[in-house]
C-alpha positions as a Python dict, from the first residue, in 0.01 Angstrom:
ca = {
    (1, 'X'): (0, 0, 0),
    (2, 'X'): (6, -227, -303),
    (3, 'X'): (-183, -550, -250),
    (4, 'X'): (-29, -880, -362),
    (5, 'X'): (-207, -1039, -643),
    (6, 'X'): (-366, -1381, -559),
    (7, 'X'): (-217, -1541, -869),
    (8, 'X'): (134, -1428, -775),
    (9, 'X'): (97, -1581, -424),
    (10, 'X'): (-9, -1914, -575),
    (11, 'X'): (290, -1919, -811),
    (12, 'X'): (534, -1850, -526),
    (13, 'X'): (381, -2126, -309),
    (14, 'X'): (404, -2375, -594),
    (15, 'X'): (769, -2292, -654),
    (16, 'X'): (848, -2350, -287),
    (17, 'X'): (678, -2689, -295),
    (18, 'X'): (875, -2800, -603),
    (19, 'X'): (1202, -2690, -440),
    (20, 'X'): (1122, -2896, -131),
    (21, 'X'): (1054, -3209, -337),
    (22, 'X'): (1381, -3168, -530),
    (23, 'X'): (1570, -3134, -200),
    (24, 'X'): (1415, -3453, -59),
    (25, 'X'): (1497, -3652, -374),
    (26, 'X'): (1859, -3539, -359),
    (27, 'X'): (1885, -3686, -5),
    (28, 'X'): (1748, -4038, -97),
    (29, 'X'): (2010, -4319, -93),
    (30, 'X'): (2139, -4423, -432),
    (31, 'X'): (2069, -4792, -371),
    (32, 'X'): (1757, -4965, -252),
    (33, 'X'): (1783, -5119, 99),
    (34, 'X'): (1654, -5448, -37),
    (35, 'X'): (1921, -5473, -305),
    (36, 'X'): (2192, -5377, -56),
    (37, 'X'): (2081, -5655, 175),
    (38, 'X'): (2086, -5908, -105),
    (39, 'X'): (2432, -5804, -214),
    (40, 'X'): (2579, -5824, 134),
    (41, 'X'): (2360, -6096, 282),
    (42, 'X'): (2477, -6374, 509),
    (43, 'X'): (2673, -6669, 367),
    (44, 'X'): (2483, -6992, 307),
    (45, 'X'): (2468, -7235, 601),
    (46, 'X'): (2739, -7498, 633),
    (47, 'X'): (2496, -7764, 516),
    (48, 'X'): (2483, -7599, 177),
    (49, 'X'): (2858, -7603, 135),
    (50, 'X'): (3053, -7880, -34),
    (51, 'X'): (3248, -8114, 195),
    (52, 'X'): (3531, -8095, -58),
    (53, 'X'): (3661, -7747, 7),
    (54, 'X'): (3990, -7597, -101),
    (55, 'X'): (4311, -7596, 100),
    (56, 'X'): (4280, -7616, 474),
    (57, 'X'): (4008, -7777, 681),
    (58, 'X'): (3685, -7806, 488),
    (59, 'X'): (3329, -7789, 605),
    (60, 'X'): (3030, -7990, 500),
    (61, 'X'): (2733, -8202, 594),
    (62, 'X'): (2760, -8577, 548),
    (63, 'X'): (2498, -8848, 599),
    (64, 'X'): (2611, -9188, 719),
    (65, 'X'): (2474, -9521, 603),
    (66, 'X'): (2150, -9635, 765),
    (67, 'X'): (2221, -9889, 1040),
    (68, 'X'): (1961, -10161, 1083),
    (69, 'X'): (1852, -10239, 1438),
    (70, 'X'): (1597, -10470, 1596),
    (71, 'X'): (1352, -10180, 1620),
    (72, 'X'): (1421, -10003, 1292),
    (73, 'X'): (1694, -9814, 1104),
    (74, 'X'): (1908, -9541, 1252),
    (75, 'X'): (2079, -9290, 1024),
    (76, 'X'): (2295, -9000, 1135),
    (77, 'X'): (2389, -8677, 958),
    (78, 'X'): (2682, -8467, 1081),
    (79, 'X'): (2816, -8126, 1000),
    (80, 'X'): (3195, -8111, 1011),
    (81, 'X'): (3390, -7787, 1014),
    (82, 'X'): (3761, -7748, 1071),
    (83, 'X'): (3788, -8120, 1129),
    (84, 'X'): (3541, -8108, 1418),
    (85, 'X'): (3178, -8219, 1450),
    (86, 'X'): (2974, -7905, 1494),
    (87, 'X'): (2631, -8066, 1462),
    (88, 'X'): (2482, -8414, 1469),
    (89, 'X'): (2127, -8527, 1407),
    (90, 'X'): (1940, -8850, 1344),
    (91, 'X'): (1752, -8841, 1014),
    (92, 'X'): (1612, -9187, 1086),
    (93, 'X'): (1538, -9352, 1421),
    (94, 'X'): (1305, -9625, 1553),
    (95, 'X'): (945, -9511, 1581),
    (96, 'X'): (604, -9645, 1677),
    (97, 'X'): (479, -9753, 2018),
    (98, 'X'): (737, -9736, 2294),
    (99, 'X'): (1009, -9658, 2040),
    (100, 'X'): (874, -9304, 2010),
    (101, 'X'): (950, -9235, 2375),
    (102, 'X'): (1289, -9408, 2365),
    (103, 'X'): (1392, -9216, 2051),
    (104, 'X'): (1273, -8884, 2191),
    (105, 'X'): (1482, -8940, 2503),
    (106, 'X'): (1793, -9101, 2353),
    (107, 'X'): (1858, -8922, 2024),
    (108, 'X'): (1915, -8570, 2168),
    (109, 'X'): (2163, -8720, 2417),
    (110, 'X'): (2344, -8907, 2141),
    (111, 'X'): (2356, -8593, 1927),
    (112, 'X'): (2513, -8396, 2213),
    (113, 'X'): (2759, -8677, 2288),
    (114, 'X'): (2873, -8693, 1925),
    (115, 'X'): (2948, -8320, 1916),
    (116, 'X'): (3120, -8329, 2255),
    (117, 'X'): (3335, -8633, 2172),
    (118, 'X'): (3413, -8532, 1815),
    (119, 'X'): (3407, -8897, 1709),
    (120, 'X'): (3195, -9213, 1734),
    (121, 'X'): (3343, -9326, 2065),
    (122, 'X'): (3035, -9239, 2269),
    (123, 'X'): (2849, -9426, 2542),
    (124, 'X'): (2515, -9593, 2487),
    (125, 'X'): (2212, -9425, 2639),
    (126, 'X'): (2058, -9630, 2919),
    (127, 'X'): (1741, -9800, 2800),
    (128, 'X'): (1826, -9746, 2433),
    (129, 'X'): (2096, -10003, 2363),
    (130, 'X'): (1992, -10092, 2009),
    (131, 'X'): (1928, -9733, 1906),
    (132, 'X'): (2263, -9629, 2052),
    (133, 'X'): (2448, -9906, 1868),
    (134, 'X'): (2283, -9812, 1540),
    (135, 'X'): (2357, -9445, 1599),
    (136, 'X'): (2726, -9514, 1660),
    (137, 'X'): (2751, -9728, 1347),
    (138, 'X'): (2589, -9467, 1122),
    (139, 'X'): (2789, -9189, 1288),
    (140, 'X'): (3114, -9370, 1215),
    (141, 'X'): (3003, -9419, 856),
    (142, 'X'): (2939, -9046, 823),
    (143, 'X'): (3278, -8961, 971),
    (144, 'X'): (3451, -9205, 737),
    (145, 'X'): (3279, -9043, 440),
    (146, 'X'): (3379, -8697, 561),
    (147, 'X'): (3740, -8811, 597),
    (148, 'X'): (3737, -8967, 251),
    (149, 'X'): (3590, -8650, 99),
    (150, 'X'): (3852, -8434, 268),
    (151, 'X'): (4122, -8670, 147),
    (152, 'X'): (3992, -8660, -208),
    (153, 'X'): (3999, -8281, -201),
    (154, 'X'): (4366, -8281, -113),
    (155, 'X'): (4465, -8587, -316),
    (156, 'X'): (4776, -8543, -529),
    (157, 'X'): (4874, -8696, -856),
    (158, 'X'): (5104, -9001, -826),
    (159, 'X'): (5390, -8805, -981),
    (160, 'X'): (5349, -8506, -754),
    (161, 'X'): (5543, -8423, -439),
    (162, 'X'): (5423, -8530, -97),
    (163, 'X'): (5254, -8845, 30),
    (164, 'X'): (4913, -8802, -136),
    (165, 'X'): (4593, -8975, -25),
    (166, 'X'): (4446, -9310, -123),
    (167, 'X'): (4113, -9478, -70),
    (168, 'X'): (4164, -9854, -98),
    (169, 'X'): (3923, -10146, -65),
    (170, 'X'): (4051, -10480, 60),
    (171, 'X'): (3943, -10823, -56),
    (172, 'X'): (3624, -10963, 95),
    (173, 'X'): (3713, -11213, 368),
    (174, 'X'): (3472, -11504, 402),
    (175, 'X'): (3370, -11597, 758),
    (176, 'X'): (3136, -11850, 912),
    (177, 'X'): (2864, -11585, 934),
    (178, 'X'): (2921, -11397, 609),
    (179, 'X'): (3178, -11184, 422),
    (180, 'X'): (3368, -10893, 574),
    (181, 'X'): (3519, -10628, 349),
    (182, 'X'): (3709, -10320, 463),
    (183, 'X'): (3781, -9989, 290),
    (184, 'X'): (4046, -9754, 426),
    (185, 'X'): (4167, -9402, 359),
    (186, 'X'): (4543, -9362, 378),
    (187, 'X'): (4707, -9018, 390),
    (188, 'X'): (5071, -8947, 457),
    (189, 'X'): (5132, -9317, 507),
    (190, 'X'): (4874, -9334, 787),
    (191, 'X'): (4521, -9475, 808),
    (192, 'X'): (4290, -9178, 849),
    (193, 'X'): (3960, -9360, 796),
    (194, 'X'): (3829, -9716, 800),
    (195, 'X'): (3487, -9864, 729),
    (196, 'X'): (3333, -10204, 668),
    (197, 'X'): (3159, -10225, 331),
    (198, 'X'): (3040, -10576, 410),
    (199, 'X'): (2979, -10745, 744),
    (200, 'X'): (2769, -11037, 871),
    (201, 'X'): (2399, -10956, 891),
    (202, 'X'): (2071, -11121, 975),
    (203, 'X'): (1947, -11239, 1313),
    (204, 'X'): (2191, -11193, 1598),
    (205, 'X'): (2464, -11094, 1352),
    (206, 'X'): (2302, -10752, 1315),
    (207, 'X'): (2367, -10670, 1679),
    (208, 'X'): (2718, -10821, 1677),
    (209, 'X'): (2810, -10622, 1366),
    (210, 'X'): (2660, -10298, 1502),
    (211, 'X'): (2867, -10336, 1817),
    (212, 'X'): (3194, -10472, 1673),
    (213, 'X'): (3249, -10285, 1346),
    (214, 'X'): (3272, -9930, 1492),
    (215, 'X'): (3526, -10060, 1745),
    (216, 'X'): (3728, -10229, 1472),
    (217, 'X'): (3720, -9913, 1259),
    (218, 'X'): (3856, -9705, 1545),
    (219, 'X'): (4117, -9966, 1629),
    (220, 'X'): (4243, -9971, 1268),
    (221, 'X'): (4287, -9593, 1263),
    (222, 'X'): (4451, -9590, 1606),
    (223, 'X'): (4692, -9874, 1529),
    (224, 'X'): (4769, -9769, 1173),
    (225, 'X'): (4797, -10134, 1071),
    (226, 'X'): (4611, -10466, 1090),
    (227, 'X'): (4759, -10566, 1426),
    (228, 'X'): (4438, -10501, 1618),
    (229, 'X'): (4263, -10698, 1890),
    (230, 'X'): (3947, -10896, 1826),
    (231, 'X'): (3627, -10754, 1971),
    (232, 'X'): (3484, -10971, 2247),
    (233, 'X'): (3188, -11171, 2121),
    (234, 'X'): (3274, -11106, 1756),
    (235, 'X'): (3568, -11339, 1695),
    (236, 'X'): (3480, -11436, 1338),
    (237, 'X'): (3387, -11084, 1232),
    (238, 'X'): (3710, -10951, 1385),
    (239, 'X'): (3921, -11212, 1205),
    (240, 'X'): (3755, -11134, 872),
    (241, 'X'): (3796, -10761, 931),
    (242, 'X'): (4166, -10800, 1004),
    (243, 'X'): (4218, -11014, 694),
    (244, 'X'): (4043, -10764, 464),
    (245, 'X'): (4220, -10472, 634),
    (246, 'X'): (4559, -10631, 570),
    (247, 'X'): (4460, -10682, 206),
    (248, 'X'): (4374, -10313, 174),
    (249, 'X'): (4702, -10212, 337),
    (250, 'X'): (4897, -10436, 102),
    (251, 'X'): (4733, -10266, -196),
    (252, 'X'): (4797, -9921, -53),
    (253, 'X'): (5162, -10010, 4),
    (254, 'X'): (5192, -10144, -348),
}
């Protein structure tokens, strides 16, 4: 019997190995898993999107003005999607001493209430009256900004068809405790947003303003005109608000 030559066996083994490697390479995916993930990765969070989207309900994150309270500023940031509040958080809240405990207890409840209500008409948290009032004021400011941004996105040229959207600021009304000035957003002939750019401040006026202005803003939107009731305990602020609101409506009508 003829014996196989050692060199021939080595050559055959090497050829088999090369064939196996070629087969494995032919089975490897054409694209790298990392690049595929990057190409089809998740969309950016809502917070990274612009509040001024295209047609339809937009989505965005808006931060309200900081509301001053006796124990420190309160500032609220909301995420709005499809015209609804999907998230609310306080980016500023009273801190130091007992305020730490009050804030830790009240803010999560206020956040949940804002999302559940979908507006700034939420109840104060027991034991956190000032923080609650500041939260509501900043929340309303954020919602007004979101409404104005959405209106700007859909605003039409004066010569175009349809009602269009306007953001109009009324004259500052002087009161015994300081000026009150109102800015409104009007869309389709209706008030869709209202906010006070100026309001009495300093001393007790801070608390009166924090309590009254959100109520007046909501009343203006609900009524659609300046025929709104004065807030109890804020007669002068209410009168100034109504006067400036009427001024803004006159300009919008003109």
